[in-house]
Every structure is written in structure tokens, then in C-alpha cells.
XYZ file of C-alpha atoms in Angstrom:
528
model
C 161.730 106.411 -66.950
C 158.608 105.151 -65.585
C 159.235 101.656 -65.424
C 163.028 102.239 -64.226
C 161.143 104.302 -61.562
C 158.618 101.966 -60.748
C 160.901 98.969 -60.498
C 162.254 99.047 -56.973
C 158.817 98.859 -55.089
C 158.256 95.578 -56.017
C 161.461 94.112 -54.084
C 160.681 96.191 -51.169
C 157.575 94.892 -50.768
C 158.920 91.652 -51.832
C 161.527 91.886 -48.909
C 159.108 92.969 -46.091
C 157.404 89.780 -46.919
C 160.222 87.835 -47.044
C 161.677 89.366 -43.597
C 158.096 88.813 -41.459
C 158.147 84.971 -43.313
C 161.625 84.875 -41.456
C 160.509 86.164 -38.151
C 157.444 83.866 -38.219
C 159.848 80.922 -38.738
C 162.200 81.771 -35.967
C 159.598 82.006 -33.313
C 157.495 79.509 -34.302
C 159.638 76.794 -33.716
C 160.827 77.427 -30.533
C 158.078 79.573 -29.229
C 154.600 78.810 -31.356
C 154.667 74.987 -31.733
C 155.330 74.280 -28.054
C 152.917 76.692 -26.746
C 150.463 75.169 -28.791
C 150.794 71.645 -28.765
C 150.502 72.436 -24.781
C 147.128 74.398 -26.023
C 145.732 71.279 -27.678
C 147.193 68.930 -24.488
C 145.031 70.443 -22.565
C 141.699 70.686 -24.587
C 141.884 67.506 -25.272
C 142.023 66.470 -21.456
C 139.435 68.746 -20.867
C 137.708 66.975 -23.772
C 137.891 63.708 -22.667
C 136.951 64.830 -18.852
C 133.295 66.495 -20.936
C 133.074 63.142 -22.404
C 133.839 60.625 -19.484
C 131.179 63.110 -17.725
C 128.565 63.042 -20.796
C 128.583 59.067 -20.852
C 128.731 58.330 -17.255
C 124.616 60.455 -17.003
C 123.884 59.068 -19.774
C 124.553 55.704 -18.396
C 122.233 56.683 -14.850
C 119.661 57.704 -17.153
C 119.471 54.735 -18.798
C 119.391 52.818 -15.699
C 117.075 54.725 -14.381
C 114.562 54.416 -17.037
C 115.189 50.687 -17.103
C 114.782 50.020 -13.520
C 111.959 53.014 -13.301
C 113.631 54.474 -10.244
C 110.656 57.628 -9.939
C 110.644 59.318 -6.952
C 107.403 58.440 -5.930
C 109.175 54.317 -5.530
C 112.150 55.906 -3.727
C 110.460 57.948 -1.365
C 107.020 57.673 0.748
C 104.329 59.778 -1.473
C 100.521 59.917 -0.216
C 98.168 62.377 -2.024
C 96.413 64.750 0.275
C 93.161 63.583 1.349
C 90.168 65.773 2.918
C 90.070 64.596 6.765
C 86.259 65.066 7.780
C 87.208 65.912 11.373
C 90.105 68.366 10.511
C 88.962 70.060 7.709
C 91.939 72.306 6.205
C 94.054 71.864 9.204
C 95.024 68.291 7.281
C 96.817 70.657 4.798
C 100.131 72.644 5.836
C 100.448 75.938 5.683
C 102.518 77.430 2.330
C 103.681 80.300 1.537
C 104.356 81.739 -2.080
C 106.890 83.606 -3.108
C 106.861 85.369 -6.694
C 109.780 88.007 -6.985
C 108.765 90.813 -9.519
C 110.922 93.843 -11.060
C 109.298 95.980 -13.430
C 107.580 92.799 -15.047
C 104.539 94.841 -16.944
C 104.180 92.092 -19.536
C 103.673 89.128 -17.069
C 102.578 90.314 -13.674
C 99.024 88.871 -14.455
C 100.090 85.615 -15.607
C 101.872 84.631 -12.785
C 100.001 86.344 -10.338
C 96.910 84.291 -11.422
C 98.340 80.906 -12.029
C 99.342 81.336 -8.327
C 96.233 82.323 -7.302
C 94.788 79.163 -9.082
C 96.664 76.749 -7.309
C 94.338 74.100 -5.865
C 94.888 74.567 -1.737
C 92.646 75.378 1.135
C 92.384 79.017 0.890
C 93.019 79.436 4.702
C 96.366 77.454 3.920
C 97.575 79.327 1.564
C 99.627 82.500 1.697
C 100.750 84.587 -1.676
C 103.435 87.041 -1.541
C 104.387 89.318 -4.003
C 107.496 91.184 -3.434
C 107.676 93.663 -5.677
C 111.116 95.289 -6.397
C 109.716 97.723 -8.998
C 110.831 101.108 -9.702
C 108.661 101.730 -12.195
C 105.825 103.354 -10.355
C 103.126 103.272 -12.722
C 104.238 99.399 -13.044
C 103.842 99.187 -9.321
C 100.089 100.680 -9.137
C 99.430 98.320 -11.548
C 100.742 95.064 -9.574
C 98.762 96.275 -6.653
C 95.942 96.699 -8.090
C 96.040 92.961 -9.520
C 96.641 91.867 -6.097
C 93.516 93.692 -4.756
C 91.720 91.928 -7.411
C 92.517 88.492 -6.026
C 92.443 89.519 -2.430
C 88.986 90.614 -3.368
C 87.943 87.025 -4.309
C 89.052 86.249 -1.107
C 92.859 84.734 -1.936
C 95.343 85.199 0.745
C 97.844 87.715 -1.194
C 99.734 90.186 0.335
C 101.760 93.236 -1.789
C 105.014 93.333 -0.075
C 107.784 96.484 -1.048
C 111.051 97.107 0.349
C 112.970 100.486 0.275
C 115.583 99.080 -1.950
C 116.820 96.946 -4.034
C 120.039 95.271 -1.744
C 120.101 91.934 -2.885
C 118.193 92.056 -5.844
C 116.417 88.947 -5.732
C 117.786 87.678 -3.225
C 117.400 90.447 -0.790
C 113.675 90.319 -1.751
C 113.186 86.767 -0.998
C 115.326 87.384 2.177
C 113.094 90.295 3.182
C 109.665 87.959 2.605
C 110.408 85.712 4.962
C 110.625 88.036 7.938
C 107.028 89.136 7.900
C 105.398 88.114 11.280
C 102.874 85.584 9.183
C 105.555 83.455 7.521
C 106.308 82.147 10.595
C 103.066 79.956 10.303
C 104.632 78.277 7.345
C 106.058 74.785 6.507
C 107.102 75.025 3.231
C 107.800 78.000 1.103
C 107.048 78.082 -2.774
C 108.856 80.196 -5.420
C 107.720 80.953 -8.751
C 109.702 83.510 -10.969
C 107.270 86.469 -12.371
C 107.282 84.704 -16.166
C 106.169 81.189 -14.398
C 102.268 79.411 -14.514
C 101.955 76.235 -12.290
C 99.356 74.351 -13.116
C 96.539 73.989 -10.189
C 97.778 70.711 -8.309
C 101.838 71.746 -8.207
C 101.173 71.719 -4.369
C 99.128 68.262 -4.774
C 102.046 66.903 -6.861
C 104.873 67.993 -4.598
C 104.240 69.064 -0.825
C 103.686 65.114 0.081
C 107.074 64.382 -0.533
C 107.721 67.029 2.018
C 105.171 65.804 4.618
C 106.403 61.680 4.260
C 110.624 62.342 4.165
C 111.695 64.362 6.726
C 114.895 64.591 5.413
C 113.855 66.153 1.735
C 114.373 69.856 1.786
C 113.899 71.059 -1.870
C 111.701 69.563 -4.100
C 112.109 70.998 -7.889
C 109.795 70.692 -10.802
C 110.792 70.945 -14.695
C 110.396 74.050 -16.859
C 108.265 74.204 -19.266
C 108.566 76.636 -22.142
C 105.784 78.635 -24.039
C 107.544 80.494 -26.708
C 110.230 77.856 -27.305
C 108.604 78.287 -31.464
C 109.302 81.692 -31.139
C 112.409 81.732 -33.123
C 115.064 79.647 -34.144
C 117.620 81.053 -30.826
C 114.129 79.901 -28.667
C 115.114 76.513 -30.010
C 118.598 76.515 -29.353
C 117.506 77.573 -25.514
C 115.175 74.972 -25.301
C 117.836 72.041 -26.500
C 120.532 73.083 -24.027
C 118.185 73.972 -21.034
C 115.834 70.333 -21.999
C 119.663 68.816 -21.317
C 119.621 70.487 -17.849
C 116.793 69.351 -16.786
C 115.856 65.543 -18.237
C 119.636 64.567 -18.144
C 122.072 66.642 -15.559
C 119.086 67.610 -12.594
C 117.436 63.910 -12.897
C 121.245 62.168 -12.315
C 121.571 64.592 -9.304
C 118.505 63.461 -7.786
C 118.708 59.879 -8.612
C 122.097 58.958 -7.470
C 123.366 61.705 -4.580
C 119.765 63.351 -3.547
C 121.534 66.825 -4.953
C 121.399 69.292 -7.690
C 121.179 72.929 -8.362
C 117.769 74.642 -7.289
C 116.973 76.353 -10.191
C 115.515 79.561 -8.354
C 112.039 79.061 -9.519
C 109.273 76.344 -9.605
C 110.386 74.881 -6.580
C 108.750 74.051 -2.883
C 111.455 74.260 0.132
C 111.078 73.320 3.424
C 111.446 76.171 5.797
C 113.456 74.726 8.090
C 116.001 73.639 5.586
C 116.571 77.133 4.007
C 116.415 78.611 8.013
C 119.287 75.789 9.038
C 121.275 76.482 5.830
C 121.705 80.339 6.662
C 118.757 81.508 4.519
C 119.152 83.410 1.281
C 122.653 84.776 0.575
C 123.631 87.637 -2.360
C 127.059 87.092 -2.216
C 126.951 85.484 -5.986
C 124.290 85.938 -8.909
C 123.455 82.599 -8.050
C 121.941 82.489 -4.644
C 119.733 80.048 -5.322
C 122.858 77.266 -6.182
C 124.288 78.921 -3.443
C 121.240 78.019 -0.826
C 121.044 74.383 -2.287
C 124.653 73.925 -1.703
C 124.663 75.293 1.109
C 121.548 73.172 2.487
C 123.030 69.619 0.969
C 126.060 70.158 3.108
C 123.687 70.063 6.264
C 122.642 66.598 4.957
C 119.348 68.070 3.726
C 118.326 65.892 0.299
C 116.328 67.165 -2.682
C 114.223 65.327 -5.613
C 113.681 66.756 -9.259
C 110.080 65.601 -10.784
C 111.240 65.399 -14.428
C 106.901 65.067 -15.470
C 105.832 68.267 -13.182
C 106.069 71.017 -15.685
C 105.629 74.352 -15.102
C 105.214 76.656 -17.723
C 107.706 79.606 -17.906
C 109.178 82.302 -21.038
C 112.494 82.210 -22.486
C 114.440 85.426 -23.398
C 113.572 85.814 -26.568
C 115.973 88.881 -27.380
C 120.015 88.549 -27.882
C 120.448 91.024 -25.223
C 118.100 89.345 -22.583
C 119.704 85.993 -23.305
C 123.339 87.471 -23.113
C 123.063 89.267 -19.758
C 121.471 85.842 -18.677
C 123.740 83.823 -19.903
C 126.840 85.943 -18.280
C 125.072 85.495 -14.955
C 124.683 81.869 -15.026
C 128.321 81.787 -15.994
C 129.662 83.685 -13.430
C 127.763 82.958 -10.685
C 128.134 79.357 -10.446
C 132.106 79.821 -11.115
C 132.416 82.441 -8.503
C 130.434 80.375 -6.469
C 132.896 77.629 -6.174
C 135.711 79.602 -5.600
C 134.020 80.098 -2.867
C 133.149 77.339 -1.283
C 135.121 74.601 -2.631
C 137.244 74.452 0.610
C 134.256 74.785 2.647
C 132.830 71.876 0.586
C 135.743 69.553 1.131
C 136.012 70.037 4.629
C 132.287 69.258 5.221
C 131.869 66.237 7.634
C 127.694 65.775 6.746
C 128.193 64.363 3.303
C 129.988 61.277 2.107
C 133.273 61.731 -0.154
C 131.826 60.579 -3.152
C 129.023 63.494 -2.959
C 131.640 65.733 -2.223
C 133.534 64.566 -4.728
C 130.371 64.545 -7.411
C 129.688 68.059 -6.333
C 133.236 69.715 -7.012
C 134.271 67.924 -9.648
C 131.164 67.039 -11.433
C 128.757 69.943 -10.718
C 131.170 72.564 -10.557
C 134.202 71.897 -12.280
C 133.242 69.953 -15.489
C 130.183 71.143 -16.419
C 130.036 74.855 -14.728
C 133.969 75.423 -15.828
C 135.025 72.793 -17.813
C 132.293 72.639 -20.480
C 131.859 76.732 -21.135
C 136.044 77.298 -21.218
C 137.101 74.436 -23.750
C 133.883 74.798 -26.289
C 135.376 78.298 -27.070
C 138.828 77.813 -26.362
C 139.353 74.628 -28.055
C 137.129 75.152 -31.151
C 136.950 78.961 -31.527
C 141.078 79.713 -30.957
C 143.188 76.509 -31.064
C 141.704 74.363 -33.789
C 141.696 78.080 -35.884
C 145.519 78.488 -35.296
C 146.403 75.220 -36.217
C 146.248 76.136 -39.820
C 149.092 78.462 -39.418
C 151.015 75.907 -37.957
C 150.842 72.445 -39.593
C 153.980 70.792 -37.258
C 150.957 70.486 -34.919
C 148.239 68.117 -35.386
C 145.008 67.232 -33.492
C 144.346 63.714 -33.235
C 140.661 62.735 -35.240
C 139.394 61.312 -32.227
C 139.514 64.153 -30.306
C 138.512 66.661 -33.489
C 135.846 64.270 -35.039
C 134.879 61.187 -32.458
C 134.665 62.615 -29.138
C 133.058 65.905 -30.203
C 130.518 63.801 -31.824
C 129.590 61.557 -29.098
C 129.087 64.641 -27.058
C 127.192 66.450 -29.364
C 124.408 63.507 -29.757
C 124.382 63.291 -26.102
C 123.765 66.874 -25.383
C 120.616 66.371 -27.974
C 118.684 63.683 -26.369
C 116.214 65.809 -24.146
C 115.134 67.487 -26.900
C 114.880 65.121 -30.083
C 111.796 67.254 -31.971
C 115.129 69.254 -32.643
C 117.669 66.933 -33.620
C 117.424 68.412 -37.591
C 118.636 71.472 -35.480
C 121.485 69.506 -34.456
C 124.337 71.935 -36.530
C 122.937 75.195 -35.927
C 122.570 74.719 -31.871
C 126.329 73.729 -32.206
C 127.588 76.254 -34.001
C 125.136 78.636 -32.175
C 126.708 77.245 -29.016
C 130.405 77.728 -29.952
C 128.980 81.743 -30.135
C 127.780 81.810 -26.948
C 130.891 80.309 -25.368
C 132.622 83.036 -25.812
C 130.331 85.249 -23.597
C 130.103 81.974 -21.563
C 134.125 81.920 -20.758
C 134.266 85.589 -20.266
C 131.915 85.149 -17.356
C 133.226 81.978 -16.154
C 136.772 83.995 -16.306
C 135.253 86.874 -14.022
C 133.702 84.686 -11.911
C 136.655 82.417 -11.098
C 138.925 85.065 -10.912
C 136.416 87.511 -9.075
C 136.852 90.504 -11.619
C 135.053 92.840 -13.299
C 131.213 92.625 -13.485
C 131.375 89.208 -11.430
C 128.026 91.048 -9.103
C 126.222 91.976 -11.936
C 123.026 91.542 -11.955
C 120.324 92.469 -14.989
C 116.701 91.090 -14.877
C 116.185 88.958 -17.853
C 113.461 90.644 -19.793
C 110.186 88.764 -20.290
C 107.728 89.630 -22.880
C 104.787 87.913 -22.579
C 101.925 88.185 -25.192
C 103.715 91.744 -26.151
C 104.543 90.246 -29.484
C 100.934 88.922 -30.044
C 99.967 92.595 -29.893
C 102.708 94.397 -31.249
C 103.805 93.099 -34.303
C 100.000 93.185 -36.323
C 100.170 96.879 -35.376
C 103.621 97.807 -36.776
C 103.905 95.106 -39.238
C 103.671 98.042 -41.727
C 106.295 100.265 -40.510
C 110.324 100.287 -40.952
C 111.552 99.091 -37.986
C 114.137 101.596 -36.953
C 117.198 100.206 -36.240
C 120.414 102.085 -34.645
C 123.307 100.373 -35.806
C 125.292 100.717 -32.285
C 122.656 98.797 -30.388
C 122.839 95.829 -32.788
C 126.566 95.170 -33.616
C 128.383 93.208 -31.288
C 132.148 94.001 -31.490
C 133.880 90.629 -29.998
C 131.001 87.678 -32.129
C 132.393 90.461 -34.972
C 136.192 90.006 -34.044
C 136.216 86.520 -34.105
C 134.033 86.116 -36.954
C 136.743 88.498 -38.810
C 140.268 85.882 -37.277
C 137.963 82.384 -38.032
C 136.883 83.909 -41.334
C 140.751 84.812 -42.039
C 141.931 81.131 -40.932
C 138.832 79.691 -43.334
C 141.002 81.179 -46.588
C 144.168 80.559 -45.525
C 143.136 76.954 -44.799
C 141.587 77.168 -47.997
C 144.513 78.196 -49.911
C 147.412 76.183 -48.120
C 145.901 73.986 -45.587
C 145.211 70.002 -46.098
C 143.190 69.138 -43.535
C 140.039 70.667 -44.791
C 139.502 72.534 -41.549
C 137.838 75.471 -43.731
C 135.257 73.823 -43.796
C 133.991 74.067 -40.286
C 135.624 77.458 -39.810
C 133.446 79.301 -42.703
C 130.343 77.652 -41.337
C 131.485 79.138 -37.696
C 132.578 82.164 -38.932
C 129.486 82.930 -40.888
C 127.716 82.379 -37.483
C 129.862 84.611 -35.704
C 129.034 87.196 -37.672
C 125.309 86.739 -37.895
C 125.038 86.916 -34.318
C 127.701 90.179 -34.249
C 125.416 92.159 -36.578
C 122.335 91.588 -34.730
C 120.629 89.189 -36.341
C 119.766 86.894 -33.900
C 116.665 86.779 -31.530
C 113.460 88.651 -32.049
C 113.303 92.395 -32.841
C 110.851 94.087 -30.705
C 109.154 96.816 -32.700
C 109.438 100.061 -31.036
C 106.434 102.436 -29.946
């Protein structure tokens, strides 16, 4: 009786299979196949556009090493020199701008490094606009600047009623104090940045010799970039930025993206461009765009470093990373007809700053890493009638990949863990782009990347012995954990009935995925 009992589960289950392996088969050939051999069309275009983009700076770069095309042989440079009969009226007078929310861990630094900055006192104007709400934060900050002003430095503690703008509205805000309008040139300098005493020596003579320069923009530095091994994946990608994509903008079309920090601007080009705009997360892209199309030019000094933190927390890096996603995408919905109608610039500029700039690497490169390696490859296991050529699976991601390392080759045994760490952070990365293109959901959002200073330094000897006390909802991450789970699933089926070994990569990814979605990622910050 039991068995005769038992017996007809076995085909029931046996004929739900057999019914969904049915369905499958009659939509996947008329439905599945097309829709993604169109899916893997298109990546690889996209692919190939990343590619064609990667070699052609890559070429300039090389050219420009060869030939040594430095700014200082493209453009008139003079170092200041003391005039006996002048005095400190030789120098121009230069406002700086540091931009400060709450920043309790690095108010000091960057107060002092600004302070240090070798220029005539009486030419010399610091301004710290100070957006805190904190108020115990904001005593603090003013009390530094007392400090200084003390010693006889030229620092003024600037507050505003609110926070409109954010950092934007701040910067906006400094520049209408009656004593700014005794300025030349304007300097900014982030809360978490140190210049090193001659940053005006090294850059304001460009300014004073070219009358058509605007912007000139220095080179991060990082101090923590050792901090932990997502510090090194930040400083690989951003080293990129800045010795590859920023030096081809100012070599060949006298443009690129002001970074928002550790830069000197001419007055009259950010006055003539409309001044600071918060219409995007991005305003300072949004000012240099907005100032190339009046024909102003800009140069990037690859060997003026300035020293500056990067977020070395998962959730400080995320809500940074969504805003320089979005921004830039939103951004160019914006302007790109305002761009192409612009009668300043030549057509290849225009055409180097909406394609190039904008569309390859702010839209291009964050939408295919994810879509093309985190979704499409993954589903092709399901679906052998479609195949991805090697040269667009192995070759070109390859090339790319050794390309992208070059600014940073102390890192290159890092080489698979910043890619698959990468692939992560697309996700978050097209999200944003998404929102931004599309203007949706948190496309204004805007969250102060937290800085930490020397908190670790003093922090972790002290609680070294305790538990750290972890709440499970702050540190799982529910998409990295969803597509962990479907990569993970097409890893064993791949496994089991797949021949292209694809399983291989997709463990390795999915393994990642999941790291990151559980939290462990970043450094933990002990709590008090």
C-alpha cells in the first residue's frame, strides 16, 4: 500500500518539469534568442566604441610623452618674482574657497594647509564657508579660524542660513561678499584636501601669461590609498582619470571636467559662464562646460599633486559613486542640444565633448560593464543557440582592462580583483546613470562623502579589544546579494551543462557579489 500510494508523485513532478521544459522551448525560440542576440549586438558595439575610445588616449598619451608636450612648452609660464618697487602688489589677489559640512575629522588639515600656502599675506584671502549643522562642529571651525586670523592670515568664517545648493549654493554665496570683488582668481580646495605651499607658485602664472586659460586643475593625491584593499581599487580607477582621460583633454582640445577641488579659476571665466549652478550633483562639470563653450580653455598639471582622502567606507564610496553617475548623465541630457548648437567651439570639440566625454565614458562605460558582463554573458548559458564572439568576450575586454591599469602600475597584481570589484560597482554605477538620463528618482541627491581623517589612527588601538557590534541591516546589501544569488545560479548550471567554461568567471564574480552584499568591503569604523 505504501509504495502503490507513493507511486504517482513521482510523474507529477516528473510532468511539471516536463511541461515548464516545453514552455521554455516555445518561447525561447521565437522570443529569447532574438531578444538576446539583439542584447549581445549591442554590447558588443558599445564594446568596441569603449575600446576605439581606450586606444585612441592611449595613443595622445603616448605622443605626448614622446614629444613632451607639458604645459609649461605650450603655454607662456614665468614664476613670480619679488618686484623691489611694487612689493606684493606684483602678486594678484586670490581668494580661497574650502566648502565644509560637518567635517570634524579634517577641518584642521585643510584649514592649515591653506593657511600655509606660500603668498603675500595681504594677497591672500581664505574663506571658509561652512555649511555645518552640527553646532558644536561649527564652534569648533571658528575657533580654528580665529587661530589663524590670530597669526595674522586673511581668513574669514562665512555661514549661510541654509543649505540651498549644497555645495554649490555655498560656493555661489562666497563669491558675493563685498571683498571678493578684489579678486583675480579664485581657489577651491575640498575640506579633506592639503596643497602643498607653492600650489599658487605652480599654477596662478599660467593665469597671469594666457589670457584665454580659465581653469587650471592639479592632480589628486591620495593619503590612505593603503588603507584597504577597496582604497586600492579607488586609487586604480581615479589614477586612470587623472594621468590618462584629464591629461588627453588638456593636451588636444584645452577641455576636461573640473574636478570640484584643487583647482585655481579665473574669476572672470566662472562670472561670464553664469557662475555656479545646482541644477545637477555635478556643478562643477557643469561650470567647466559651461565656461569651454564661451571659448574659455583649461590645462591639467598631471605633477602638481595635492593631497586629498578617499572614502574609505562602502557606504561613503556608494553614495559617491551614485552622484558621479548621475550627475554627469543628467548633465548631458541637459545640455547636449545646447552643446551642439554652440557657435564658440569648433565641431571636433563639440564633437569630443558629447561623444567622448559624455557619452562613452560617462554612459557608455558604466551601462555595458554591468549590462554586458553581469546579465547577458550570465544568460547565455541558458541559451546556447547564442554565442558571443571570443574577441569581444576575451580580446577586447582584455585590451581594455590593461589600458585602464596603466596610471597605476604598483597595482597591476591587483589587476583581477579591481575588475571584478568594478563589475560590482557598475551596477550602482548604471542605476545612477539610469536616473540621471532619464531624470528619475534620487537624480538631486546629494550626500557628503564622509572623510575620516586620522580617526582610525586613534580609534582602532582603543577598541581593538572589543566586539565590534554589528547590526546585520546596516551591512547587507540586497541588490550585490541578488545578483550574487542569479550569477551564482548560472555558475552551476554552466557547470553542469554548459561548454564554454563560462563558470568560471561567473563563480569568481559571484563570490564578489556577495562579499560586497554582506558587508565586507571597506573599513569598519568602530563605534563609541
Amino acid at each position: 500500500m505504501d509504495r502503490l500510494s507513493s507511486t504517482p508523485v513521482l510523474p507529477r513532478r516528473n510532468d511539471d518539469v516536463t511541461q515548464l521544459g516545453m514552455v521554455w522551448e516555445q518561447v525561447k525560440a521565437p522570443v529569447i534568442v532574438p531578444l538576446l542576440r539583439i542584447a549581445v549586438f549591442l554590447c558588443l558595439a558599445m564594446s568596441v566604441m569603449l575600446f576605439v575610445e581606450k586606444v585612441y588616449m592611449a595613443t595622445v598619451i603616448l605622443a605626448v610623452k614622446l614629444l613632451r608636450r607639458r604645459p609649461e612648452t605650450r603655454y607662456k609660464w614665468e614664476p613670480m618674482e619679488d618686484d623691489m618697487e611694487r612689493g606684493s602688489a606684483a602678486y594678484p589677489m586670490v581668494l580661497v574657497q574650502i566648502p565644509m559640512f560637518n567635517e570634524k575629522e579634517v577641518y584642521q588639515l585643510s584649514i592649515g594647509a591653506a593657511c600655509g600656502l606660500s603668498w603675500p599675506s595681504d594677497r591672500l584671502i581664505i574663506q571658509v564657508l561652512d555649511d555645518s549643522t552640527d553646532p558644536a562642529i561649527k564652534e569648533m571651525v571658528q575657533v580654528e579660524c580665529r587661530r589663524w586670523a590670530s597669526k595674522g592670515v586673511n581668513i574669514r568664517y562665512e555661514i549661510r542660513d541654509n543649505r540651498v545648493g549644497y555645495k554649490a549654493g555655498a560656493l555661489k554665496m562666497g563669491m558675493k561678499h563685498r571683498y571678493v570683488k578684489d579678486c583675480d582668481y579664485v581657489v577651491i580646495f575640498d575640506a579633506d584636501f592639503q596643497p602643498d605651499p607653492d600650489f599658487l607658485c605652480r599654477t596662478i602664472p599660467f593665469l597671469i601669461h594666457n589670457p584665454q586659460i580659465g581653469l587650471v586643475q592639479g592632480r589628486w593625491r591620495f593619503v590612505n590609498a593603503d588603507e584597504c584593499l577597496m582604497t586600492r581599487m579607488q586609487e586604480m580607477s581615479l589614477d586612470y582619470h587623472f594621468a590618462i582621460e584629464q591629461e588627453v583633454g588638456s593636451s588636444t582640445y584645452a577641455f576636461f571636467g573640473f574636478n570640484g577641488t584643487a583647482g585655481v579659476w579665473r574669476i572672470a571665466a566662472i562670472n561670464e559662464a553664469g557662475g555656479w549652478k545646482d541644477r545637477t550633483t555635478v556643478e562643477d562639470m557643469d561650470l567647466a562646460v559651461r565656461a569651454s563653450l564661451k571659448g574659455w580653455k583649461f590645462i591639467f598639471l598631471n605633477d602638481l599633486g595635492v593631497k586629498s582622502e578617499l572614502p574609505s567606507t562602502f557606504k561613503a564610496f556608494r553614495h559617491q559613486q551614485h552622484r558621479w553617475s548621475c550627475g554627469p548623465a543628467n548633465l548631458f541630457r541637459k545640455m547636449v542640444v545646447e552643446i551642439s548648437k554652440n557657435k564658440k567651439v569648433s565641431l571636433w570639440t563639440k564633437v569630443y565633448v558629447i561623444y567622448s566625454f559624455f557619452f562613452i565614458r560617462k554612459i557608455v562605460g558604466h551601462i555595458v560593464t554591468f549590462i554586458f558582463y553581469c546579465l547577458v554573458i550570465p544568460a547565455t548559458v541558458f541559451v546556447p543557440e547564442v554565442e558571443i564572439p571570443m574577441w569581444g568576450l576575451v580580446y577586447l575586454p582584455s585590451v581594455i582592462t590593461m589600458l585602464n591599469s596603466v596610471g597605476t602600475p604598483r597595482s597591476l597584481h591587483l589587476l583581477v580583483f579591481w575588475v571584478l570589484f568594478e563589475n560590482v560597482m557598475s551596477l550602482h554605477r548604471t542605476k545612477a546613470t539610469l536616473s540621471g538620463l532619464l531624470d528619475l528618482g534620487r537624480v538631486n541627491e546629494w550626500v557628503v562623502t564622509e572623510k575620516l581623517g586620522d580617526i582610525m589612527k586613534t580609534k582602532l588601538p582603543t577598541k581593538a579589544a572589543k566586539k565590534p557590534r554589528v547590526r546585520i541591516g546596516d551591512r547587507l546589501h540586497k541588490m550585490e546579494l541578488f545578483t550574487g544569488a542569479y550569477l551564482f545560479f548560472c555558475a552551476c548550471y554552466d557547470l553542469k551543462y554548459g561548454k564554454n567554461h563560462y563558470f568560471l568567471y561567473l563563480f569568481l564574480q559571484s563570490i564578489t557579489f556577495f562579499i560586497v552584499g554582506f558587508g565586507y568591503v571597506g573599513t569598519y569604523i568602530p563605534q563609541s
